[in-house]
mmCIF file of C-alpha atoms in Angstrom:
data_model
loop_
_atom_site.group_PDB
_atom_site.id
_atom_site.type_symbol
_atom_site.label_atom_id
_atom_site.label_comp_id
_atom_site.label_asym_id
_atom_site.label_seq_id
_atom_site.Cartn_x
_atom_site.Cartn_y
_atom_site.Cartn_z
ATOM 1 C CA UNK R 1 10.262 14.592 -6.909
ATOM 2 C CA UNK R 2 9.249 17.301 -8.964
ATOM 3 C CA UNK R 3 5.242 18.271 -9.116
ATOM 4 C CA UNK R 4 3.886 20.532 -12.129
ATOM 5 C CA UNK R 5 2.286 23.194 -9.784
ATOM 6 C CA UNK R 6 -1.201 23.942 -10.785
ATOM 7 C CA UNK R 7 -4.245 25.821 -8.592
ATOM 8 C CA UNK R 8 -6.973 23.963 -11.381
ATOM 9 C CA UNK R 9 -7.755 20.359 -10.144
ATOM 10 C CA UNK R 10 -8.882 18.715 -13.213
ATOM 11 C CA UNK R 11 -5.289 19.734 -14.755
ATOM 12 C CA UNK R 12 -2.786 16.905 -15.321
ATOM 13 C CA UNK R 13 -0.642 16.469 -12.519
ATOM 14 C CA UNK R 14 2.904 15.437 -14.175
ATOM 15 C CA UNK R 15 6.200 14.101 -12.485
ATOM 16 C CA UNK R 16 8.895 12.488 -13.641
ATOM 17 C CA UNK R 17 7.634 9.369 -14.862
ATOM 18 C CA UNK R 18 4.274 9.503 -14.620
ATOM 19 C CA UNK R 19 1.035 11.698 -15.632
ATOM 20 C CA UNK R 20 -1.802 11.842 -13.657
ATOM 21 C CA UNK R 21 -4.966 12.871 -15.847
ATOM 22 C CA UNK R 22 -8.562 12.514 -16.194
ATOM 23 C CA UNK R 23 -10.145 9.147 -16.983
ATOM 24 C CA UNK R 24 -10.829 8.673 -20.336
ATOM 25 C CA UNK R 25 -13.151 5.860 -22.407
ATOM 26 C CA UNK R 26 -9.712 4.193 -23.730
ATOM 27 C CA UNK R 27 -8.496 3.416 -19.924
ATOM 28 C CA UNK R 28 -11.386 1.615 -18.839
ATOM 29 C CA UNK R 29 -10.291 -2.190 -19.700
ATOM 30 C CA UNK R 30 -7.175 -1.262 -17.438
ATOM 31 C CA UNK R 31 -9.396 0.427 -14.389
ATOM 32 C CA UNK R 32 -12.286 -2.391 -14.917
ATOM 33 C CA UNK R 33 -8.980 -4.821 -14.506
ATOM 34 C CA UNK R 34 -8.514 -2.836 -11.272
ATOM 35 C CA UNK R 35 -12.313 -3.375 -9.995
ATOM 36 C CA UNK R 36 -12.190 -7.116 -10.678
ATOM 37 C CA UNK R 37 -8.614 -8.352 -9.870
ATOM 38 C CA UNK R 38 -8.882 -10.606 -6.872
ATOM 39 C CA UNK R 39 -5.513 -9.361 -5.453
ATOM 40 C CA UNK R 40 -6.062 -6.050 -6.073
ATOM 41 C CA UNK R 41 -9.336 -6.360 -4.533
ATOM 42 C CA UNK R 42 -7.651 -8.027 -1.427
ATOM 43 C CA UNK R 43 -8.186 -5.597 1.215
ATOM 44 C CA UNK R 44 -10.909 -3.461 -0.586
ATOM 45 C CA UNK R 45 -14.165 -5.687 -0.495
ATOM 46 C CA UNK R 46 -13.329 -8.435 -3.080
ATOM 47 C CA UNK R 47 -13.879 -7.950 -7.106
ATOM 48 C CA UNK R 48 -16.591 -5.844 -8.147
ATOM 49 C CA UNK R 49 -19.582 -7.505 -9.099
ATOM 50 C CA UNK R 50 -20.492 -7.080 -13.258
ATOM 51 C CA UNK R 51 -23.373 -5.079 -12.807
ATOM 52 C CA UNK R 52 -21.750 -2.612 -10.646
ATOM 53 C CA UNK R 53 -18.708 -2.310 -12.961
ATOM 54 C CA UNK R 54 -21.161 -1.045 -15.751
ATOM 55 C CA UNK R 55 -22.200 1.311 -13.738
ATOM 56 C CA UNK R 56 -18.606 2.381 -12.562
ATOM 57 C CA UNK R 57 -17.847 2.362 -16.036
ATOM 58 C CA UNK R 58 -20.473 4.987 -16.999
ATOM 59 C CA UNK R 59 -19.603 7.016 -14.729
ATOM 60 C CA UNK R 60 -16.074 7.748 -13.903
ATOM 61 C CA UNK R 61 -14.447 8.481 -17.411
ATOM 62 C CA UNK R 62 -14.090 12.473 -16.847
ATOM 63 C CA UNK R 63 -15.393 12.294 -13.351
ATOM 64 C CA UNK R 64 -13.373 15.232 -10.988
ATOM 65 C CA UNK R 65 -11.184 13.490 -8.817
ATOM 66 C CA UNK R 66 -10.736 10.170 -10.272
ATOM 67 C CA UNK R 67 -7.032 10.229 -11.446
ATOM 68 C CA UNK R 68 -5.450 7.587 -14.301
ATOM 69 C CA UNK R 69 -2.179 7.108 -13.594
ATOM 70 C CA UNK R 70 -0.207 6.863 -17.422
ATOM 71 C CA UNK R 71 3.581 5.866 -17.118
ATOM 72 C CA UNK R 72 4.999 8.634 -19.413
ATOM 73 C CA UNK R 73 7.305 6.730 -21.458
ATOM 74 C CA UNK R 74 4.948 4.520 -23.110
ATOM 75 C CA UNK R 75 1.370 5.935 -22.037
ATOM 76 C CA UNK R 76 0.488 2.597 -20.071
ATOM 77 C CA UNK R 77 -2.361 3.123 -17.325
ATOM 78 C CA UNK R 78 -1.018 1.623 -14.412
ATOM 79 C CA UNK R 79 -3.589 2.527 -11.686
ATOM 80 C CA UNK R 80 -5.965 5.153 -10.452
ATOM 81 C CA UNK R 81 -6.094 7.771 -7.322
ATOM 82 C CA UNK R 82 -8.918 9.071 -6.682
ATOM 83 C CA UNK R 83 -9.114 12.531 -4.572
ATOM 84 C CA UNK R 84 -12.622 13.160 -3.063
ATOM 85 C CA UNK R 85 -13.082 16.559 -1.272
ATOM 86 C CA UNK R 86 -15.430 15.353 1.340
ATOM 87 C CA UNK R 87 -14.328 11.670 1.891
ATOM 88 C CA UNK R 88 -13.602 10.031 5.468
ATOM 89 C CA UNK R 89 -16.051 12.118 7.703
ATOM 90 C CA UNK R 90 -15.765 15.159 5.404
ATOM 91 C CA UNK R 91 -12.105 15.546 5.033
ATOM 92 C CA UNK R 92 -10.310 15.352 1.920
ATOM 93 C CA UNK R 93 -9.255 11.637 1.252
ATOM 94 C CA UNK R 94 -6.603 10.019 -1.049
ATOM 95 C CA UNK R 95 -7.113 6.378 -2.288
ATOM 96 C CA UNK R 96 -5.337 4.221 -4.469
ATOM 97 C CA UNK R 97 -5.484 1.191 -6.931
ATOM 98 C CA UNK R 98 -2.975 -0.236 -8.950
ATOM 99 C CA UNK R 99 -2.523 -3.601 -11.606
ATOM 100 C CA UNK R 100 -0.139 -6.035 -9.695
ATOM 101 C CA UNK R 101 2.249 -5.869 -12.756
ATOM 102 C CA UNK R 102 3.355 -2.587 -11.478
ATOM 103 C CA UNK R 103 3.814 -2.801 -7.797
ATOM 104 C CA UNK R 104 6.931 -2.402 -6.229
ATOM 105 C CA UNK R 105 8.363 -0.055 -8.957
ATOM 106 C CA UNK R 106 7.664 3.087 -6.927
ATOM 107 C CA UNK R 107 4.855 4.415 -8.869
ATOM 108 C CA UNK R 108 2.234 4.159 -6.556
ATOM 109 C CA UNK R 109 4.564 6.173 -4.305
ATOM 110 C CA UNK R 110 5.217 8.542 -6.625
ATOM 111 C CA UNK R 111 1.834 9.235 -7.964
ATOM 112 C CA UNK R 112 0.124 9.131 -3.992
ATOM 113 C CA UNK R 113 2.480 12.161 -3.102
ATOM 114 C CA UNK R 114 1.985 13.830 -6.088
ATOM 115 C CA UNK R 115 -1.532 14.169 -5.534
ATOM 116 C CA UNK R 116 -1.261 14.229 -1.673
ATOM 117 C CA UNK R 117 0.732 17.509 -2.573
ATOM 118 C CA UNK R 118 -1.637 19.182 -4.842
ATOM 119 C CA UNK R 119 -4.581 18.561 -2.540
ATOM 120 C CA UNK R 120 -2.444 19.881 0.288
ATOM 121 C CA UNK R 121 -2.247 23.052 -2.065
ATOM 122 C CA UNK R 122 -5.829 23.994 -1.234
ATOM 123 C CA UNK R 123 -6.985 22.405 2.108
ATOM 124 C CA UNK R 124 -5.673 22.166 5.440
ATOM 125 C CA UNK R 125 -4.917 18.050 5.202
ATOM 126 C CA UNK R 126 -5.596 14.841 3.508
ATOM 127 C CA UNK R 127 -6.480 11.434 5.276
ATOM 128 C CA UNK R 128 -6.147 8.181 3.984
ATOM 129 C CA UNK R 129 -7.938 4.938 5.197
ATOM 130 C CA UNK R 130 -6.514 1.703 4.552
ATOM 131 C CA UNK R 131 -7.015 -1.775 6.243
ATOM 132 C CA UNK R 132 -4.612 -3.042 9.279
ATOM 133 C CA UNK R 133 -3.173 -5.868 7.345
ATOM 134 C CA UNK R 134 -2.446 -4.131 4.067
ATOM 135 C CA UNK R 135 1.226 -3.429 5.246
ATOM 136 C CA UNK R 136 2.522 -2.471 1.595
ATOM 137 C CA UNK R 137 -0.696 0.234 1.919
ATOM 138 C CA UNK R 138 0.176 1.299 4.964
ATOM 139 C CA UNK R 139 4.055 2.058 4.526
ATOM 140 C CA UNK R 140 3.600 3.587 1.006
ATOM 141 C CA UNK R 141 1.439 6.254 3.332
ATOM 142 C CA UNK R 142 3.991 6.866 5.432
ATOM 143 C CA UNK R 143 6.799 7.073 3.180
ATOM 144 C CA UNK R 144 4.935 10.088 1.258
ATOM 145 C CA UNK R 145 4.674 12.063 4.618
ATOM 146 C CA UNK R 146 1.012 10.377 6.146
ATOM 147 C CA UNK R 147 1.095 9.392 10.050
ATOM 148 C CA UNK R 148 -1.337 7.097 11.646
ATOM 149 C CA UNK R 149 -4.267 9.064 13.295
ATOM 150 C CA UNK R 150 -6.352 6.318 14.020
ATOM 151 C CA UNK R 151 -7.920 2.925 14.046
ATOM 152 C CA UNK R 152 -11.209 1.688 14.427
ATOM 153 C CA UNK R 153 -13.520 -1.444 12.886
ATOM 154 C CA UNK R 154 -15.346 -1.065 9.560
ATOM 155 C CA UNK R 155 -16.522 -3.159 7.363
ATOM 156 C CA UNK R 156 -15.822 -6.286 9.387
ATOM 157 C CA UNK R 157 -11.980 -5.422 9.348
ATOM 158 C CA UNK R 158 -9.637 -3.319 10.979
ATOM 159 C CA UNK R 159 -8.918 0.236 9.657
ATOM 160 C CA UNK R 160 -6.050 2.580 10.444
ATOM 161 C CA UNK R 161 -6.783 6.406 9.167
ATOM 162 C CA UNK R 162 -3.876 8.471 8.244
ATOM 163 C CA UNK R 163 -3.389 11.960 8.084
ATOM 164 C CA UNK R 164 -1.266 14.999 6.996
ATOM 165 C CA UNK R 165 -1.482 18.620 7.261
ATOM 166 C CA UNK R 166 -0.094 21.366 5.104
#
């Protein structure tokens, strides 16, 4: 895979199919779809409740690290990853949402090590925290270079952390 190299982190992160970008006001129907699809939602909480989306939706359209992921060909959102400097007990953390049409087409692969990779440009590692049972999760962050660190109990479900290092 091939990563436009760039030192600013609000600049588009680009790869070969896909464009990772600042949210914008014309991709919130597709990340509101991501807040409030039940299978999406699986092993995150459950949908978002209305009045909470609102506020999401105020807030994250230019927000640093909250990544839409466009498919290049045709400009489709098809998810978000969201890099927060000081996530899981102040390291930098990776997360990851995307619509159910486009799983198992590589893209959330592609897009999670593309910006695994840039944040790896400018601290020492990034952790990732997904739940025990969310096996597609869990080997999408191994396949883009994260090993398990961890597990512990958190909101009434078993977590696994995982980490890499520059």
């Amino acid at each position: 895979m091939t990563v436009t190299p760039s030192r600013h982190p609000a600049a588009a992160l680009r790869t070969e199919r896909l464009e990772l970008r600042p949210v914008r006001s014309a991709d919130l129907p597709a990340v509101t779809r991501l807040w409030t699809d039940p299978e999406v939602r699986r092993h995150l909480g459950g949908p978002v409740i209305a009045s909470v989306v609102r506020i999401r939706q105020r807030r994250i359209v230019g927000a640093p690290g909250f990544h839409a992921v466009v498919r290049a060909e045709d400009r489709a959102v098809l998810g978000l990853v969201t890099v927060e400097p000081a996530g899981h007990r102040g390291e930098t953390e990776v997360s990851y949402q995307f619509l159910p049409e486009h799983w198992g087409s590589g893209y959330a692969r592609e897009a999670v090590a593309a910006a695994v990779a840039r944040a790896l440009e400018t601290v020492p590692s990034v952790v990732a925290v997904t739940q025990e049972a969310n096996a597609r999760s869990r080997r999408l962050l191994e396949a883009v270079g994260l090993e398990h660190a961890e597990s512990f109990e958190e909101w009434g479900a078993r977590q696994v952390l995982y980490r890499r290092r520059a």
